[in-house]
């Protein structure tokens, strides 16, 4: 029996994403069926329930909901139900629970409780037979396959794509902006590899990293921070570019590494002022995204241009490779970070 090499599962799962995107897009008709039920029920408010990486996917979906559907959206505080027993009136509310495993007890309780209180409930999971799918009225299969590495990679990006296809279909779209993401994902992984290796060398001995983005890319900044923290044990913090200027920038200096997520569009344009400030403070900036060459940075990791609302599906790919490379360079195993399990059970 061959001995598993550190990081081999995470590397394989990162590499699998282009084909997963293509397959998910090809099977979008099943997601459109769920969207048609949502459209018929005409919710007036959308709530998202999630934890960890799935919470970052939910934040991305919150932007999609407010911008593409023009509906107010929010994130559930699960403890208001699980710890405090709150039972708000959820009639005319759509609750979308995002969970890769579908096994977190608090998300299960939130979903079941919301359904009892009148919400239309939808589970978005990578585990069709999970208890969460049974608790929700409708379900969307992320269809990323079994994930063996503890750090979520393919399940995160596939969840982003599934949420985009769902929300786009609710507004009557055909998912056209996502049609080429499978091919573009392969281009992204191939073209970014040398620059990611350079970024690994640059960040190998850094102690703290700040990640930032705006608009749709804020979710990528959050996920980037989590990936770096859980695989490389870095002190990583994520901020919206707007929030960064409201105080946290005071902690930025020449010892700070900044990972800036910046793709073409309104979000990337609005990040420029914040990046000018962190550059003036001497921070070492690595920019990731289709607008990375437009911003002041020490290193630019480009991705292909897409519609702004689907850019996060590609933005995260070189970041995952960066987290994987840094973990190995720092002597760790990104397949099995210390103290972590694949399913986190919170109450």
mmCIF file of C-alpha atoms in Angstrom:
data_model
loop_
_atom_site.group_PDB
_atom_site.id
_atom_site.type_symbol
_atom_site.label_atom_id
_atom_site.label_comp_id
_atom_site.label_asym_id
_atom_site.label_seq_id
_atom_site.Cartn_x
_atom_site.Cartn_y
_atom_site.Cartn_z
ATOM 1 C CA UNK A 1 0.000 0.000 0.000
ATOM 2 C CA UNK A 2 1.404 3.380 -0.971
ATOM 3 C CA UNK A 3 1.682 6.018 1.729
ATOM 4 C CA UNK A 4 -0.503 9.058 1.043
ATOM 5 C CA UNK A 5 1.524 12.163 0.306
ATOM 6 C CA UNK A 6 0.725 15.342 2.253
ATOM 7 C CA UNK A 7 -1.810 17.443 0.391
ATOM 8 C CA UNK A 8 -2.526 14.933 -2.349
ATOM 9 C CA UNK A 9 -6.287 14.932 -1.767
ATOM 10 C CA UNK A 10 -6.561 18.723 -1.691
ATOM 11 C CA UNK A 11 -4.456 18.970 -4.861
ATOM 12 C CA UNK A 12 -6.658 16.439 -6.664
ATOM 13 C CA UNK A 13 -9.850 18.164 -5.555
ATOM 14 C CA UNK A 14 -8.593 21.559 -6.714
ATOM 15 C CA UNK A 15 -7.718 20.032 -10.098
ATOM 16 C CA UNK A 16 -11.173 18.423 -10.417
ATOM 17 C CA UNK A 17 -13.069 21.700 -10.380
ATOM 18 C CA UNK A 18 -13.155 22.470 -14.128
ATOM 19 C CA UNK A 19 -14.965 19.211 -14.915
ATOM 20 C CA UNK A 20 -17.297 19.683 -11.927
ATOM 21 C CA UNK A 21 -18.309 23.133 -13.190
ATOM 22 C CA UNK A 22 -19.011 21.787 -16.678
ATOM 23 C CA UNK A 23 -21.113 18.911 -15.329
ATOM 24 C CA UNK A 24 -23.062 21.134 -12.954
ATOM 25 C CA UNK A 25 -23.836 23.607 -15.712
ATOM 26 C CA UNK A 26 -24.976 20.777 -18.002
ATOM 27 C CA UNK A 27 -27.417 19.538 -15.329
ATOM 28 C CA UNK A 28 -28.836 22.992 -14.528
ATOM 29 C CA UNK A 29 -32.349 21.949 -15.565
ATOM 30 C CA UNK A 30 -32.854 20.267 -12.171
ATOM 31 C CA UNK A 31 -31.865 23.522 -10.449
ATOM 32 C CA UNK A 32 -34.247 25.422 -12.726
ATOM 33 C CA UNK A 33 -37.101 23.202 -11.484
ATOM 34 C CA UNK A 34 -36.426 24.312 -7.906
ATOM 35 C CA UNK A 35 -36.221 27.907 -9.105
ATOM 36 C CA UNK A 36 -39.643 27.649 -10.750
ATOM 37 C CA UNK A 37 -41.231 26.672 -7.420
ATOM 38 C CA UNK A 38 -39.533 29.624 -5.722
ATOM 39 C CA UNK A 39 -40.753 31.962 -8.439
ATOM 40 C CA UNK A 40 -44.324 30.695 -8.040
ATOM 41 C CA UNK A 41 -44.226 31.234 -4.280
ATOM 42 C CA UNK A 42 -42.897 34.792 -4.798
ATOM 43 C CA UNK A 43 -41.038 35.290 -1.499
ATOM 44 C CA UNK A 44 -40.597 38.847 -0.285
ATOM 45 C CA UNK A 45 -37.438 38.208 1.744
ATOM 46 C CA UNK A 46 -34.590 35.697 1.530
ATOM 47 C CA UNK A 47 -32.655 34.302 4.491
ATOM 48 C CA UNK A 48 -29.509 32.186 4.296
ATOM 49 C CA UNK A 49 -28.331 29.753 6.967
ATOM 50 C CA UNK A 50 -24.777 28.405 6.825
ATOM 51 C CA UNK A 51 -21.500 27.851 8.682
ATOM 52 C CA UNK A 52 -17.807 28.006 7.713
ATOM 53 C CA UNK A 53 -17.027 27.965 3.991
ATOM 54 C CA UNK A 54 -20.728 27.571 3.278
ATOM 55 C CA UNK A 55 -21.322 30.850 5.112
ATOM 56 C CA UNK A 56 -19.030 32.583 2.638
ATOM 57 C CA UNK A 57 -20.993 31.014 -0.218
ATOM 58 C CA UNK A 58 -24.168 32.317 1.432
ATOM 59 C CA UNK A 59 -22.718 35.834 1.575
ATOM 60 C CA UNK A 60 -22.022 35.587 -2.158
ATOM 61 C CA UNK A 61 -25.617 34.471 -2.685
ATOM 62 C CA UNK A 62 -26.841 37.374 -0.572
ATOM 63 C CA UNK A 63 -25.204 39.765 -3.042
ATOM 64 C CA UNK A 64 -26.776 37.849 -5.935
ATOM 65 C CA UNK A 65 -30.209 38.018 -4.324
ATOM 66 C CA UNK A 66 -30.137 41.729 -3.586
ATOM 67 C CA UNK A 67 -28.636 42.699 -6.958
ATOM 68 C CA UNK A 68 -30.154 40.223 -9.422
ATOM 69 C CA UNK A 69 -33.504 39.604 -7.734
ATOM 70 C CA UNK A 70 -33.846 43.012 -6.074
ATOM 71 C CA UNK A 71 -35.038 41.271 -2.905
ATOM 72 C CA UNK A 72 -33.841 42.020 0.632
ATOM 73 C CA UNK A 73 -31.657 39.247 2.006
ATOM 74 C CA UNK A 74 -30.017 38.398 5.308
ATOM 75 C CA UNK A 75 -28.026 35.781 7.193
ATOM 76 C CA UNK A 76 -29.644 33.718 9.935
ATOM 77 C CA UNK A 77 -28.165 33.771 13.427
ATOM 78 C CA UNK A 78 -28.711 30.087 14.173
ATOM 79 C CA UNK A 79 -28.364 30.509 17.934
ATOM 80 C CA UNK A 80 -31.508 32.658 18.103
ATOM 81 C CA UNK A 81 -33.359 29.418 17.322
ATOM 82 C CA UNK A 82 -31.090 26.752 18.815
ATOM 83 C CA UNK A 83 -30.147 28.518 22.064
ATOM 84 C CA UNK A 84 -32.878 31.090 22.632
ATOM 85 C CA UNK A 85 -35.881 29.384 21.072
ATOM 86 C CA UNK A 86 -36.935 32.386 18.968
ATOM 87 C CA UNK A 87 -39.802 31.687 16.560
ATOM 88 C CA UNK A 88 -40.279 34.662 14.235
ATOM 89 C CA UNK A 89 -43.048 34.681 11.645
ATOM 90 C CA UNK A 90 -41.445 33.489 8.399
ATOM 91 C CA UNK A 91 -44.399 33.552 6.048
ATOM 92 C CA UNK A 92 -43.392 34.866 2.580
ATOM 93 C CA UNK A 93 -39.747 34.153 3.436
ATOM 94 C CA UNK A 94 -37.413 31.918 1.443
ATOM 95 C CA UNK A 95 -34.834 30.173 3.661
ATOM 96 C CA UNK A 96 -31.856 28.699 1.810
ATOM 97 C CA UNK A 97 -29.655 26.508 3.995
ATOM 98 C CA UNK A 98 -26.169 25.972 2.597
ATOM 99 C CA UNK A 99 -24.207 23.023 3.994
ATOM 100 C CA UNK A 100 -21.690 20.867 2.171
ATOM 101 C CA UNK A 101 -22.346 17.894 4.449
ATOM 102 C CA UNK A 102 -25.949 18.581 5.403
ATOM 103 C CA UNK A 103 -25.082 17.231 8.838
ATOM 104 C CA UNK A 104 -24.751 20.219 11.160
ATOM 105 C CA UNK A 105 -27.377 19.937 13.932
ATOM 106 C CA UNK A 106 -27.924 23.686 14.261
ATOM 107 C CA UNK A 107 -28.585 24.144 10.537
ATOM 108 C CA UNK A 108 -30.928 21.167 10.598
ATOM 109 C CA UNK A 109 -32.888 22.659 13.498
ATOM 110 C CA UNK A 110 -33.032 26.108 11.874
ATOM 111 C CA UNK A 111 -34.359 24.607 8.646
ATOM 112 C CA UNK A 112 -36.996 22.435 10.314
ATOM 113 C CA UNK A 113 -38.098 25.317 12.542
ATOM 114 C CA UNK A 114 -38.334 27.752 9.621
ATOM 115 C CA UNK A 115 -40.455 25.314 7.648
ATOM 116 C CA UNK A 116 -42.863 24.983 10.565
ATOM 117 C CA UNK A 117 -43.108 28.771 10.739
ATOM 118 C CA UNK A 118 -44.141 29.208 7.138
ATOM 119 C CA UNK A 119 -40.893 29.634 5.200
ATOM 120 C CA UNK A 120 -40.227 27.996 1.875
ATOM 121 C CA UNK A 121 -37.072 26.004 2.677
ATOM 122 C CA UNK A 122 -34.344 24.961 0.233
ATOM 123 C CA UNK A 123 -31.286 22.862 1.092
ATOM 124 C CA UNK A 124 -28.140 23.361 -0.995
ATOM 125 C CA UNK A 125 -25.798 20.476 -0.166
ATOM 126 C CA UNK A 126 -23.223 18.092 -1.563
ATOM 127 C CA UNK A 127 -24.891 15.185 0.232
ATOM 128 C CA UNK A 128 -28.316 14.398 -1.290
ATOM 129 C CA UNK A 129 -29.136 11.779 1.364
ATOM 130 C CA UNK A 130 -28.374 14.135 4.264
ATOM 131 C CA UNK A 131 -30.837 14.912 7.085
ATOM 132 C CA UNK A 132 -30.895 18.524 5.882
ATOM 133 C CA UNK A 133 -32.374 17.506 2.533
ATOM 134 C CA UNK A 134 -35.095 15.607 4.360
ATOM 135 C CA UNK A 135 -35.868 18.626 6.547
ATOM 136 C CA UNK A 136 -36.174 21.102 3.658
ATOM 137 C CA UNK A 137 -39.053 21.285 1.208
ATOM 138 C CA UNK A 138 -36.741 21.578 -1.807
ATOM 139 C CA UNK A 139 -33.116 20.706 -2.447
ATOM 140 C CA UNK A 140 -30.250 21.498 -4.813
ATOM 141 C CA UNK A 141 -27.428 18.991 -5.287
ATOM 142 C CA UNK A 142 -24.005 20.632 -5.542
ATOM 143 C CA UNK A 143 -22.776 17.415 -7.219
ATOM 144 C CA UNK A 144 -19.073 17.883 -6.432
ATOM 145 C CA UNK A 145 -18.451 14.290 -5.379
ATOM 146 C CA UNK A 146 -16.932 13.058 -2.124
ATOM 147 C CA UNK A 147 -14.353 15.457 -0.710
ATOM 148 C CA UNK A 148 -11.509 13.749 1.183
ATOM 149 C CA UNK A 149 -9.417 16.757 2.220
ATOM 150 C CA UNK A 150 -10.659 18.526 5.341
ATOM 151 C CA UNK A 151 -10.360 21.985 3.776
ATOM 152 C CA UNK A 152 -13.253 22.546 1.378
ATOM 153 C CA UNK A 153 -12.218 23.364 -2.185
ATOM 154 C CA UNK A 154 -14.371 21.789 -4.890
ATOM 155 C CA UNK A 155 -17.470 21.788 -2.695
ATOM 156 C CA UNK A 156 -17.074 25.522 -2.020
ATOM 157 C CA UNK A 157 -16.710 26.561 -5.648
ATOM 158 C CA UNK A 158 -19.434 24.183 -6.831
ATOM 159 C CA UNK A 159 -21.743 25.625 -4.171
ATOM 160 C CA UNK A 160 -21.073 29.108 -5.551
ATOM 161 C CA UNK A 161 -21.976 27.939 -9.029
ATOM 162 C CA UNK A 162 -25.099 26.096 -7.850
ATOM 163 C CA UNK A 163 -26.289 29.189 -5.982
ATOM 164 C CA UNK A 164 -25.684 31.374 -9.028
ATOM 165 C CA UNK A 165 -27.597 28.988 -11.299
ATOM 166 C CA UNK A 166 -30.464 28.857 -8.790
ATOM 167 C CA UNK A 167 -30.781 32.607 -8.291
ATOM 168 C CA UNK A 168 -30.300 33.372 -11.969
ATOM 169 C CA UNK A 169 -33.047 30.871 -12.818
ATOM 170 C CA UNK A 170 -35.393 32.476 -10.277
ATOM 171 C CA UNK A 171 -35.119 35.728 -12.238
ATOM 172 C CA UNK A 172 -35.782 33.807 -15.467
ATOM 173 C CA UNK A 173 -32.184 33.559 -16.655
ATOM 174 C CA UNK A 174 -30.597 30.652 -18.497
ATOM 175 C CA UNK A 175 -27.239 30.672 -16.716
ATOM 176 C CA UNK A 176 -25.454 32.007 -19.796
ATOM 177 C CA UNK A 177 -22.817 33.850 -17.740
ATOM 178 C CA UNK A 178 -21.691 30.494 -16.339
ATOM 179 C CA UNK A 179 -21.625 28.554 -19.602
ATOM 180 C CA UNK A 180 -17.849 28.659 -20.076
ATOM 181 C CA UNK A 181 -16.737 28.463 -16.433
ATOM 182 C CA UNK A 182 -15.509 24.882 -16.788
ATOM 183 C CA UNK A 183 -13.114 25.809 -19.577
ATOM 184 C CA UNK A 184 -12.136 29.091 -17.905
ATOM 185 C CA UNK A 185 -11.413 27.281 -14.652
ATOM 186 C CA UNK A 186 -8.867 25.085 -16.420
ATOM 187 C CA UNK A 187 -7.294 28.161 -18.011
ATOM 188 C CA UNK A 188 -7.150 29.794 -14.582
ATOM 189 C CA UNK A 189 -5.447 26.842 -12.916
ATOM 190 C CA UNK A 190 -2.942 26.378 -15.726
ATOM 191 C CA UNK A 191 -2.064 30.025 -16.306
ATOM 192 C CA UNK A 192 -1.825 31.019 -12.646
ATOM 193 C CA UNK A 193 0.399 28.132 -11.516
ATOM 194 C CA UNK A 194 3.808 29.859 -11.936
ATOM 195 C CA UNK A 195 2.664 33.060 -10.205
ATOM 196 C CA UNK A 196 1.069 31.100 -7.372
ATOM 197 C CA UNK A 197 4.401 29.344 -6.823
ATOM 198 C CA UNK A 198 6.059 32.746 -6.615
ATOM 199 C CA UNK A 199 3.423 33.882 -4.113
ATOM 200 C CA UNK A 200 4.143 30.777 -1.999
ATOM 201 C CA UNK A 201 7.810 31.729 -1.881
ATOM 202 C CA UNK A 202 6.869 35.299 -1.036
ATOM 203 C CA UNK A 203 4.473 34.420 1.802
ATOM 204 C CA UNK A 204 6.214 31.324 3.186
ATOM 205 C CA UNK A 205 7.554 33.035 6.288
ATOM 206 C CA UNK A 206 4.835 35.627 6.810
ATOM 207 C CA UNK A 207 2.979 35.606 10.142
ATOM 208 C CA UNK A 208 -0.156 37.597 9.369
ATOM 209 C CA UNK A 209 -2.210 38.108 6.252
ATOM 210 C CA UNK A 210 -5.041 40.510 5.564
ATOM 211 C CA UNK A 211 -7.465 39.619 2.766
ATOM 212 C CA UNK A 212 -9.798 42.136 1.188
ATOM 213 C CA UNK A 213 -12.377 42.504 -1.572
ATOM 214 C CA UNK A 214 -15.617 44.315 -2.313
ATOM 215 C CA UNK A 215 -18.975 43.392 -3.767
ATOM 216 C CA UNK A 216 -19.196 39.813 -4.981
ATOM 217 C CA UNK A 217 -15.476 39.394 -4.284
ATOM 218 C CA UNK A 218 -15.898 40.020 -0.568
ATOM 219 C CA UNK A 219 -16.973 36.378 -0.234
ATOM 220 C CA UNK A 220 -13.703 35.330 -1.883
ATOM 221 C CA UNK A 221 -11.720 37.432 0.591
ATOM 222 C CA UNK A 222 -13.531 35.713 3.476
ATOM 223 C CA UNK A 223 -12.917 32.247 2.065
ATOM 224 C CA UNK A 224 -9.279 33.088 1.330
ATOM 225 C CA UNK A 225 -8.762 34.096 4.950
ATOM 226 C CA UNK A 226 -10.290 30.850 6.188
ATOM 227 C CA UNK A 227 -8.254 28.682 3.813
ATOM 228 C CA UNK A 228 -4.978 30.313 4.853
ATOM 229 C CA UNK A 229 -5.852 30.034 8.539
ATOM 230 C CA UNK A 230 -6.978 26.410 8.521
ATOM 231 C CA UNK A 231 -4.280 24.975 6.236
ATOM 232 C CA UNK A 232 -1.217 27.118 7.055
ATOM 233 C CA UNK A 233 -2.172 28.305 10.565
ATOM 234 C CA UNK A 234 -1.656 31.930 9.556
ATOM 235 C CA UNK A 235 -3.190 34.789 11.496
ATOM 236 C CA UNK A 236 -5.497 35.808 8.648
ATOM 237 C CA UNK A 237 -8.280 38.381 8.733
ATOM 238 C CA UNK A 238 -10.723 39.394 6.018
ATOM 239 C CA UNK A 239 -12.203 42.842 5.524
ATOM 240 C CA UNK A 240 -14.404 44.500 2.998
ATOM 241 C CA UNK A 241 -12.392 47.180 1.233
ATOM 242 C CA UNK A 242 -14.816 49.735 2.662
ATOM 243 C CA UNK A 243 -14.503 48.469 6.237
ATOM 244 C CA UNK A 244 -10.723 48.315 5.910
ATOM 245 C CA UNK A 245 -10.546 52.104 5.741
ATOM 246 C CA UNK A 246 -12.761 52.492 8.836
ATOM 247 C CA UNK A 247 -10.027 51.535 11.276
ATOM 248 C CA UNK A 248 -8.271 48.230 10.522
ATOM 249 C CA UNK A 249 -5.916 49.946 8.065
ATOM 250 C CA UNK A 250 -4.172 51.465 11.095
ATOM 251 C CA UNK A 251 -2.692 48.028 11.810
ATOM 252 C CA UNK A 252 -1.230 47.699 8.309
ATOM 253 C CA UNK A 253 2.532 48.200 7.972
ATOM 254 C CA UNK A 254 5.554 46.842 6.141
ATOM 255 C CA UNK A 255 5.203 43.490 7.937
ATOM 256 C CA UNK A 256 1.659 42.963 6.646
ATOM 257 C CA UNK A 257 0.868 40.728 3.688
ATOM 258 C CA UNK A 258 -2.299 41.751 1.855
ATOM 259 C CA UNK A 259 -4.180 39.433 -0.501
ATOM 260 C CA UNK A 260 -6.472 41.628 -2.589
ATOM 261 C CA UNK A 261 -9.307 40.057 -4.590
ATOM 262 C CA UNK A 262 -10.101 42.373 -7.466
ATOM 263 C CA UNK A 263 -12.031 41.492 -10.616
ATOM 264 C CA UNK A 264 -13.318 43.748 -13.358
ATOM 265 C CA UNK A 265 -16.530 45.506 -12.374
ATOM 266 C CA UNK A 266 -17.879 47.864 -9.762
ATOM 267 C CA UNK A 267 -16.495 45.898 -6.823
ATOM 268 C CA UNK A 268 -12.951 45.851 -8.159
ATOM 269 C CA UNK A 269 -13.104 49.527 -9.126
ATOM 270 C CA UNK A 270 -14.213 50.492 -5.636
ATOM 271 C CA UNK A 271 -11.296 48.623 -4.031
ATOM 272 C CA UNK A 272 -8.647 50.849 -5.632
ATOM 273 C CA UNK A 273 -8.715 53.570 -2.960
ATOM 274 C CA UNK A 274 -8.184 51.073 -0.149
ATOM 275 C CA UNK A 275 -5.290 49.428 -1.967
ATOM 276 C CA UNK A 276 -3.637 52.787 -2.552
ATOM 277 C CA UNK A 277 -3.712 53.362 1.202
ATOM 278 C CA UNK A 278 -2.270 49.958 2.141
ATOM 279 C CA UNK A 279 0.480 50.418 -0.429
ATOM 280 C CA UNK A 280 1.348 53.776 1.072
ATOM 281 C CA UNK A 281 1.679 52.038 4.426
ATOM 282 C CA UNK A 282 4.266 49.659 2.995
ATOM 283 C CA UNK A 283 2.196 46.473 2.881
ATOM 284 C CA UNK A 284 3.190 43.664 0.527
ATOM 285 C CA UNK A 285 0.192 43.252 -1.785
ATOM 286 C CA UNK A 286 -0.612 40.242 -3.952
ATOM 287 C CA UNK A 287 -3.602 40.908 -6.217
ATOM 288 C CA UNK A 288 -5.852 38.109 -7.520
ATOM 289 C CA UNK A 289 -8.523 38.545 -10.168
ATOM 290 C CA UNK A 290 -9.277 39.748 -13.673
ATOM 291 C CA UNK A 291 -8.469 43.343 -12.624
ATOM 292 C CA UNK A 292 -5.298 42.421 -10.741
ATOM 293 C CA UNK A 293 -3.016 44.176 -13.206
ATOM 294 C CA UNK A 294 -4.884 47.450 -12.687
ATOM 295 C CA UNK A 295 -4.091 47.723 -8.980
ATOM 296 C CA UNK A 296 -0.839 48.642 -7.214
ATOM 297 C CA UNK A 297 0.681 45.339 -6.092
ATOM 298 C CA UNK A 298 3.962 43.478 -5.780
ATOM 299 C CA UNK A 299 2.528 40.425 -7.544
ATOM 300 C CA UNK A 300 -0.460 39.941 -9.840
ATOM 301 C CA UNK A 301 -2.337 36.652 -10.277
ATOM 302 C CA UNK A 302 -4.738 37.132 -13.165
ATOM 303 C CA UNK A 303 -7.861 35.181 -14.036
ATOM 304 C CA UNK A 304 -9.958 35.318 -17.230
ATOM 305 C CA UNK A 305 -12.580 38.052 -17.492
ATOM 306 C CA UNK A 306 -16.180 37.019 -16.839
ATOM 307 C CA UNK A 307 -19.427 38.674 -15.836
ATOM 308 C CA UNK A 308 -18.749 40.194 -12.421
ATOM 309 C CA UNK A 309 -21.393 38.100 -10.687
ATOM 310 C CA UNK A 310 -19.669 34.789 -11.507
ATOM 311 C CA UNK A 311 -16.055 35.930 -11.013
ATOM 312 C CA UNK A 312 -15.879 34.461 -7.454
ATOM 313 C CA UNK A 313 -16.174 30.948 -8.928
ATOM 314 C CA UNK A 314 -12.795 31.496 -10.625
ATOM 315 C CA UNK A 315 -11.172 33.889 -8.131
ATOM 316 C CA UNK A 316 -10.950 31.265 -5.420
ATOM 317 C CA UNK A 317 -9.019 28.741 -7.540
ATOM 318 C CA UNK A 318 -5.524 30.299 -7.350
ATOM 319 C CA UNK A 319 -6.178 31.132 -3.691
ATOM 320 C CA UNK A 320 -6.816 27.453 -2.970
ATOM 321 C CA UNK A 321 -3.561 26.587 -4.727
ATOM 322 C CA UNK A 322 -1.797 29.256 -2.657
ATOM 323 C CA UNK A 323 -3.168 27.821 0.595
ATOM 324 C CA UNK A 324 -2.143 24.314 -0.462
ATOM 325 C CA UNK A 325 1.365 25.416 -1.426
ATOM 326 C CA UNK A 326 1.906 27.456 1.715
ATOM 327 C CA UNK A 327 0.793 24.602 3.947
ATOM 328 C CA UNK A 328 3.329 22.263 2.364
ATOM 329 C CA UNK A 329 6.089 24.900 2.358
ATOM 330 C CA UNK A 330 5.522 25.491 6.075
ATOM 331 C CA UNK A 331 5.729 21.775 6.867
ATOM 332 C CA UNK A 332 2.023 21.017 7.221
ATOM 333 C CA UNK A 333 -0.463 18.668 5.589
ATOM 334 C CA UNK A 334 -3.439 20.568 4.110
ATOM 335 C CA UNK A 335 -5.384 17.307 3.834
ATOM 336 C CA UNK A 336 -5.477 16.999 7.608
ATOM 337 C CA UNK A 337 -5.133 20.310 9.482
ATOM 338 C CA UNK A 338 -4.638 19.924 13.201
ATOM 339 C CA UNK A 339 -7.769 19.939 15.329
ATOM 340 C CA UNK A 340 -10.235 19.921 12.426
ATOM 341 C CA UNK A 341 -12.822 17.435 11.186
ATOM 342 C CA UNK A 342 -14.718 17.301 7.890
ATOM 343 C CA UNK A 343 -18.089 17.796 9.576
ATOM 344 C CA UNK A 344 -18.299 20.367 12.367
ATOM 345 C CA UNK A 345 -21.266 19.768 14.637
ATOM 346 C CA UNK A 346 -22.426 22.959 16.350
ATOM 347 C CA UNK A 347 -25.549 23.573 18.375
#
